[in-house]
Amino acid sequence: MIHFKRLNDLLSRKYWAPVSAVKEHKGEAMNTLYNFVSGPLAWVAFIIFFVGCLYRLIRILVLVHKKEKYIYTYMSWKYSFRSILHWVIPFATVNWRKHPVLTIVTFAFHICLIITPIFLLSHIILWDESWSVSWWSLPDSLVQAMTLIVIGSCIFFLIRRLISPEVQYVTFASDYIILAIVAAPFVTGFMSYYQWFGYQVFTILHILSGEIMLIAIPFTRLSHMLFSPLTRAYMGSEFGGVRHARDW
Amino acid sequence: MKKCFPILLLLLTVSLFFLVYAYSQEDMRFINAEAFENPQRPPTVFNHDEHNELAQIEECNECHHIYDKEGKRVEDESSEDQSCSDCHEPKASGRKPALMKAFHINCKGCHKEKGKGPVMCGQCHVRRPNVED
Ligand code: HEM
Ligand code: HEM
């Protein structure tokens, strides 16, 4: 923990910013904008996120029901969970072992991506103030490190897309946009936390980018959050129950 | 030697300036975060008297309040001889909010209501150079 605290101190504006940057002007327009994006707009984003996810899940189940009902005949809880379990453990599948660096980055990325916003003190404070619910939080200094891991992983994915021929082949402009959508809340959140410059602007941008990410999840490739467990369950059941083979 | 003189003079003036600056701050300028076990944020900027003048708050018990046994605020009594942390503990009890939330409701609540004053984390918890937390 010592190290995180040091990192925290080093990055602190205390050491970096010119004294003049301290006197932020107190823009009332900024505050109105903040109240709007952190109030009504946050409501909209969360509703679209939850309803959108539900809609996508129900629709895929209805589609399967209509078109390929026979899938249900061999779906099995046992083989589904066996497959999912293998895929969520680093290096437990052949594919994970084939690409060790990618595997480490992908796992570190996803763990930090999901844990950070849920257990971030400032987010919990905002939940507490508007809903009177609160839960256990991570120390801010640890969150800084996890945020940097997410940002670093995004850079890794970007470079991989730019230089690796096998990935280039299946890369579209939308892949870069999606990567940017995911990185943005972390970059702006980080800037906002350290208050290097333009604190109010970065805070508002942070909230906006977080909301864009939430809205994008059900309607873009980010929906793999919903579908990858389903795909794995399907593959696991087919391989386990029909082909009597392993899918990992 | 002659060339050094203006630089020396400048240095002297600057350090004198900082000295005066440091000593002229007897008024309350930050809210003490000592009551918090492991503070995560820089202490809040709060020029007590200047703030209340600017915000035109007449009654001390707008903030330094006292409640009677039924949980009603006592009109013309105040508790400025006590810290908020003397009554508000780290955990909430009954209708009395926990210390951090008490500060946040009190400060941010009024600012939102009035549409004036800081509402974002870093506007209150300002990271400043030259000031040790
Ligand atoms: C409804 C939308 C959101 C709101 C209102 C919100 C609000 C905030 C606030 C107020 C801060 C603190 C800034 C400061 O310390 O001054 C913050 C930090 C942060 N937020 Fe959000 N946020 C939202 C969505 C998200 C999302 C979707 C993510 C990521 C998936 C995210 C990730 C972060 C991170 C990583 C930090 C901290 C950065 C750091 O400390 O290094 N936020 N957020
Ligand atoms: C718990 C649910 C999730 C699972 C099981 C999951 C699984 C995966 C897997 C298997 C990959 C492929 C790694 C690779 O070989 O490139 C991946 C990539 C990725 N995921 Fe997720 N994911 C989940 C949630 C999320 C969420 C919530 C987000 C963001 C909102 C996200 C964003 C990404 C990104 C940006 C990539 C990399 C894309 C690239 O290579 O450019 N994932 N995920």
JSON list of N, CA and C and ligand atoms in Angstrom, two decimals, chain A residues 88 96 102 106 109-110 113-114 154 157-158 160-161 175 178-179 182 213 217 221-222 224-226 228-229, ligand 2:
[
{"chain": "A", "resi": 88, "resn": "VAL", "atom": "N", "xyz": [-13.23, -18.50, -17.42]},
{"chain": "A", "resi": 88, "resn": "VAL", "atom": "CA", "xyz": [-12.98, -17.33, -16.56]},
{"chain": "A", "resi": 88, "resn": "VAL", "atom": "C", "xyz": [-11.75, -17.52, -15.68]},
{"chain": "A", "resi": 96, "resn": "TRP", "atom": "N", "xyz": [-6.22, -19.64, -23.95]},
{"chain": "A", "resi": 96, "resn": "TRP", "atom": "CA", "xyz": [-5.55, -18.72, -23.03]},
{"chain": "A", "resi": 96, "resn": "TRP", "atom": "C", "xyz": [-4.05, -19.02, -22.99]},
{"chain": "A", "resi": 102, "resn": "LEU", "atom": "N", "xyz": [-1.52, -11.69, -23.94]},
{"chain": "A", "resi": 102, "resn": "LEU", "atom": "CA", "xyz": [-2.88, -11.24, -24.19]},
{"chain": "A", "resi": 102, "resn": "LEU", "atom": "C", "xyz": [-3.82, -11.70, -23.08]},
{"chain": "A", "resi": 106, "resn": "THR", "atom": "N", "xyz": [-5.90, -9.23, -20.84]},
{"chain": "A", "resi": 106, "resn": "THR", "atom": "CA", "xyz": [-7.36, -9.30, -20.91]},
{"chain": "A", "resi": 106, "resn": "THR", "atom": "C", "xyz": [-7.97, -9.49, -19.52]},
{"chain": "A", "resi": 109, "resn": "PHE", "atom": "N", "xyz": [-7.35, -6.34, -17.36]},
{"chain": "A", "resi": 109, "resn": "PHE", "atom": "CA", "xyz": [-8.23, -5.31, -17.89]},
{"chain": "A", "resi": 109, "resn": "PHE", "atom": "C", "xyz": [-9.67, -5.47, -17.40]},
{"chain": "A", "resi": 110, "resn": "HIS", "atom": "N", "xyz": [-10.22, -6.68, -17.59]},
{"chain": "A", "resi": 110, "resn": "HIS", "atom": "CA", "xyz": [-11.63, -6.88, -17.22]},
{"chain": "A", "resi": 110, "resn": "HIS", "atom": "C", "xyz": [-11.87, -6.79, -15.72]},
{"chain": "A", "resi": 113, "resn": "LEU", "atom": "N", "xyz": [-11.62, -3.10, -14.85]},
{"chain": "A", "resi": 113, "resn": "LEU", "atom": "CA", "xyz": [-12.71, -2.40, -15.51]},
{"chain": "A", "resi": 113, "resn": "LEU", "atom": "C", "xyz": [-14.02, -2.53, -14.74]},
{"chain": "A", "resi": 114, "resn": "ILE", "atom": "N", "xyz": [-14.28, -3.73, -14.23]},
{"chain": "A", "resi": 114, "resn": "ILE", "atom": "CA", "xyz": [-15.57, -3.96, -13.57]},
{"chain": "A", "resi": 114, "resn": "ILE", "atom": "C", "xyz": [-15.51, -3.58, -12.09]},
{"chain": "A", "resi": 154, "resn": "CYS", "atom": "N", "xyz": [-5.86, -0.70, -22.55]},
{"chain": "A", "resi": 154, "resn": "CYS", "atom": "CA", "xyz": [-6.49, -0.14, -23.74]},
{"chain": "A", "resi": 154, "resn": "CYS", "atom": "C", "xyz": [-5.41, 0.23, -24.77]},
{"chain": "A", "resi": 157, "resn": "PHE", "atom": "N", "xyz": [-4.30, -3.00, -26.36]},
{"chain": "A", "resi": 157, "resn": "PHE", "atom": "CA", "xyz": [-5.26, -3.47, -27.38]},
{"chain": "A", "resi": 157, "resn": "PHE", "atom": "C", "xyz": [-5.13, -2.63, -28.65]},
{"chain": "A", "resi": 158, "resn": "LEU", "atom": "N", "xyz": [-4.94, -1.34, -28.47]},
{"chain": "A", "resi": 158, "resn": "LEU", "atom": "CA", "xyz": [-4.82, -0.44, -29.62]},
{"chain": "A", "resi": 158, "resn": "LEU", "atom": "C", "xyz": [-3.59, -0.80, -30.45]},
{"chain": "A", "resi": 160, "resn": "ARG", "atom": "N", "xyz": [-1.96, -3.58, -30.48]},
{"chain": "A", "resi": 160, "resn": "ARG", "atom": "CA", "xyz": [-2.14, -4.90, -31.08]},
{"chain": "A", "resi": 160, "resn": "ARG", "atom": "C", "xyz": [-2.94, -4.79, -32.38]},
{"chain": "A", "resi": 161, "resn": "ARG", "atom": "N", "xyz": [-3.97, -3.96, -32.32]},
{"chain": "A", "resi": 161, "resn": "ARG", "atom": "CA", "xyz": [-4.81, -3.79, -33.52]},
{"chain": "A", "resi": 161, "resn": "ARG", "atom": "C", "xyz": [-4.02, -3.12, -34.63]},
{"chain": "A", "resi": 175, "resn": "ASP", "atom": "N", "xyz": [-14.06, -0.72, -34.12]},
{"chain": "A", "resi": 175, "resn": "ASP", "atom": "CA", "xyz": [-13.28, -1.30, -33.03]},
{"chain": "A", "resi": 175, "resn": "ASP", "atom": "C", "xyz": [-12.49, -0.22, -32.28]},
{"chain": "A", "resi": 178, "resn": "ILE", "atom": "N", "xyz": [-14.95, 1.82, -30.19]},
{"chain": "A", "resi": 178, "resn": "ILE", "atom": "CA", "xyz": [-15.34, 1.11, -28.98]},
{"chain": "A", "resi": 178, "resn": "ILE", "atom": "C", "xyz": [-14.24, 1.17, -27.93]},
{"chain": "A", "resi": 179, "resn": "LEU", "atom": "N", "xyz": [-13.01, 1.00, -28.38]},
{"chain": "A", "resi": 179, "resn": "LEU", "atom": "CA", "xyz": [-11.88, 1.09, -27.46]},
{"chain": "A", "resi": 179, "resn": "LEU", "atom": "C", "xyz": [-11.83, 2.48, -26.81]},
{"chain": "A", "resi": 182, "resn": "VAL", "atom": "N", "xyz": [-14.50, 2.92, -24.14]},
{"chain": "A", "resi": 182, "resn": "VAL", "atom": "CA", "xyz": [-14.17, 2.25, -22.88]},
{"chain": "A", "resi": 182, "resn": "VAL", "atom": "C", "xyz": [-13.06, 3.00, -22.13]},
{"chain": "A", "resi": 213, "resn": "MET", "atom": "N", "xyz": [-20.59, 5.20, -22.27]},
{"chain": "A", "resi": 213, "resn": "MET", "atom": "CA", "xyz": [-20.18, 3.80, -22.21]},
{"chain": "A", "resi": 213, "resn": "MET", "atom": "C", "xyz": [-21.33, 2.90, -21.76]},
{"chain": "A", "resi": 217, "resn": "ILE", "atom": "N", "xyz": [-23.08, -0.21, -24.08]},
{"chain": "A", "resi": 217, "resn": "ILE", "atom": "CA", "xyz": [-22.92, -1.64, -23.77]},
{"chain": "A", "resi": 217, "resn": "ILE", "atom": "C", "xyz": [-24.00, -2.51, -24.44]},
{"chain": "A", "resi": 221, "resn": "ARG", "atom": "N", "xyz": [-20.63, -3.92, -29.79]},
{"chain": "A", "resi": 221, "resn": "ARG", "atom": "CA", "xyz": [-19.89, -5.14, -29.52]},
{"chain": "A", "resi": 221, "resn": "ARG", "atom": "C", "xyz": [-19.62, -5.31, -28.03]},
{"chain": "A", "resi": 222, "resn": "LEU", "atom": "N", "xyz": [-19.75, -4.24, -27.27]},
{"chain": "A", "resi": 222, "resn": "LEU", "atom": "CA", "xyz": [-19.58, -4.36, -25.82]},
{"chain": "A", "resi": 222, "resn": "LEU", "atom": "C", "xyz": [-20.63, -5.27, -25.20]},
{"chain": "A", "resi": 224, "resn": "HIS", "atom": "N", "xyz": [-20.84, -8.11, -25.60]},
{"chain": "A", "resi": 224, "resn": "HIS", "atom": "CA", "xyz": [-20.24, -9.42, -25.29]},
{"chain": "A", "resi": 224, "resn": "HIS", "atom": "C", "xyz": [-20.29, -9.69, -23.80]},
{"chain": "A", "resi": 225, "resn": "MET", "atom": "N", "xyz": [-20.46, -8.62, -22.99]},
{"chain": "A", "resi": 225, "resn": "MET", "atom": "CA", "xyz": [-20.66, -8.81, -21.56]},
{"chain": "A", "resi": 225, "resn": "MET", "atom": "C", "xyz": [-21.88, -9.69, -21.30]},
{"chain": "A", "resi": 226, "resn": "LEU", "atom": "N", "xyz": [-22.94, -9.49, -22.10]},
{"chain": "A", "resi": 226, "resn": "LEU", "atom": "CA", "xyz": [-24.16, -10.28, -21.95]},
{"chain": "A", "resi": 226, "resn": "LEU", "atom": "C", "xyz": [-24.04, -11.62, -22.65]},
{"chain": "A", "resi": 228, "resn": "SER", "atom": "N", "xyz": [-21.23, -13.29, -24.08]},
{"chain": "A", "resi": 228, "resn": "SER", "atom": "CA", "xyz": [-20.16, -14.28, -24.04]},
{"chain": "A", "resi": 228, "resn": "SER", "atom": "C", "xyz": [-20.45, -15.41, -23.04]},
{"chain": "A", "resi": 229, "resn": "PRO", "atom": "N", "xyz": [-21.10, -15.14, -21.89]},
{"chain": "A", "resi": 229, "resn": "PRO", "atom": "CA", "xyz": [-21.46, -16.28, -21.05]},
{"chain": "A", "resi": 229, "resn": "PRO", "atom": "C", "xyz": [-22.46, -17.22, -21.75]},
{"chain": "C", "resi": 2, "resn": "HEM", "atom": "C1", "xyz": [-18.22, -10.25, -17.42]},
{"chain": "C", "resi": 2, "resn": "HEM", "atom": "C2", "xyz": [-18.40, -10.03, -18.64]},
{"chain": "C", "resi": 2, "resn": "HEM", "atom": "C3", "xyz": [-17.31, -10.02, -19.72]},
{"chain": "C", "resi": 2, "resn": "HEM", "atom": "C4", "xyz": [-16.69, -11.08, -20.31]},
{"chain": "C", "resi": 2, "resn": "HEM", "atom": "C5", "xyz": [-16.86, -12.56, -19.97]},
{"chain": "C", "resi": 2, "resn": "HEM", "atom": "C6", "xyz": [-15.80, -10.54, -21.32]},
{"chain": "C", "resi": 2, "resn": "HEM", "atom": "C7", "xyz": [-14.98, -11.31, -22.15]},
{"chain": "C", "resi": 2, "resn": "HEM", "atom": "C8", "xyz": [-14.10, -10.82, -23.08]},
{"chain": "C", "resi": 2, "resn": "HEM", "atom": "C9", "xyz": [-13.24, -11.62, -23.92]},
{"chain": "C", "resi": 2, "resn": "HEM", "atom": "C10", "xyz": [-13.16, -13.13, -23.91]},
{"chain": "C", "resi": 2, "resn": "HEM", "atom": "C11", "xyz": [-12.51, -10.76, -24.70]},
{"chain": "C", "resi": 2, "resn": "HEM", "atom": "C12", "xyz": [-11.52, -11.15, -25.75]},
{"chain": "C", "resi": 2, "resn": "HEM", "atom": "C13", "xyz": [-10.11, -10.84, -25.46]},
{"chain": "C", "resi": 2, "resn": "HEM", "atom": "C14", "xyz": [-9.34, -10.86, -26.74]},
{"chain": "C", "resi": 2, "resn": "HEM", "atom": "O1", "xyz": [-8.91, -11.93, -27.12]},
{"chain": "C", "resi": 2, "resn": "HEM", "atom": "O2", "xyz": [-9.21, -9.81, -27.40]},
{"chain": "C", "resi": 2, "resn": "HEM", "atom": "C15", "xyz": [-12.91, -9.41, -24.36]},
{"chain": "C", "resi": 2, "resn": "HEM", "atom": "C16", "xyz": [-12.37, -8.27, -24.91]},
{"chain": "C", "resi": 2, "resn": "HEM", "atom": "C17", "xyz": [-12.76, -6.97, -24.58]},
{"chain": "C", "resi": 2, "resn": "HEM", "atom": "N1", "xyz": [-13.77, -6.61, -23.70]},
{"chain": "C", "resi": 2, "resn": "HEM", "atom": "FE1", "xyz": [-14.81, -7.90, -22.54]},
{"chain": "C", "resi": 2, "resn": "HEM", "atom": "N2", "xyz": [-15.90, -9.17, -21.32]},
{"chain": "C", "resi": 2, "resn": "HEM", "atom": "C18", "xyz": [-16.81, -8.81, -20.37]},
{"chain": "C", "resi": 2, "resn": "HEM", "atom": "C19", "xyz": [-17.19, -7.53, -20.02]},
{"chain": "C", "resi": 2, "resn": "HEM", "atom": "C20", "xyz": [-16.74, -6.37, -20.65]},
{"chain": "C", "resi": 2, "resn": "HEM", "atom": "C21", "xyz": [-17.21, -5.03, -20.36]},
{"chain": "C", "resi": 2, "resn": "HEM", "atom": "C22", "xyz": [-18.26, -4.67, -19.31]},
{"chain": "C", "resi": 2, "resn": "HEM", "atom": "C23", "xyz": [-16.53, -4.18, -21.19]},
{"chain": "C", "resi": 2, "resn": "HEM", "atom": "C24", "xyz": [-16.61, -2.69, -21.34]},
{"chain": "C", "resi": 2, "resn": "HEM", "atom": "C25", "xyz": [-17.63, -1.99, -21.16]},
{"chain": "C", "resi": 2, "resn": "HEM", "atom": "C26", "xyz": [-15.63, -4.97, -22.00]},
{"chain": "C", "resi": 2, "resn": "HEM", "atom": "C27", "xyz": [-14.75, -4.49, -22.96]},
{"chain": "C", "resi": 2, "resn": "HEM", "atom": "C28", "xyz": [-13.87, -5.24, -23.72]},
{"chain": "C", "resi": 2, "resn": "HEM", "atom": "C29", "xyz": [-12.88, -4.69, -24.61]},
{"chain": "C", "resi": 2, "resn": "HEM", "atom": "C30", "xyz": [-12.67, -3.20, -24.89]},
{"chain": "C", "resi": 2, "resn": "HEM", "atom": "C31", "xyz": [-12.18, -5.77, -25.16]},
{"chain": "C", "resi": 2, "resn": "HEM", "atom": "C32", "xyz": [-10.98, -5.71, -26.10]},
{"chain": "C", "resi": 2, "resn": "HEM", "atom": "C33", "xyz": [-11.35, -5.51, -27.50]},
{"chain": "C", "resi": 2, "resn": "HEM", "atom": "C34", "xyz": [-10.13, -5.38, -28.38]},
{"chain": "C", "resi": 2, "resn": "HEM", "atom": "O3", "xyz": [-9.39, -6.36, -28.49]},
{"chain": "C", "resi": 2, "resn": "HEM", "atom": "O4", "xyz": [-9.94, -4.31, -28.95]},
{"chain": "C", "resi": 2, "resn": "HEM", "atom": "N3", "xyz": [-15.79, -6.31, -21.64]},
{"chain": "C", "resi": 2, "resn": "HEM", "atom": "N4", "xyz": [-13.88, -9.48, -23.38]}
]
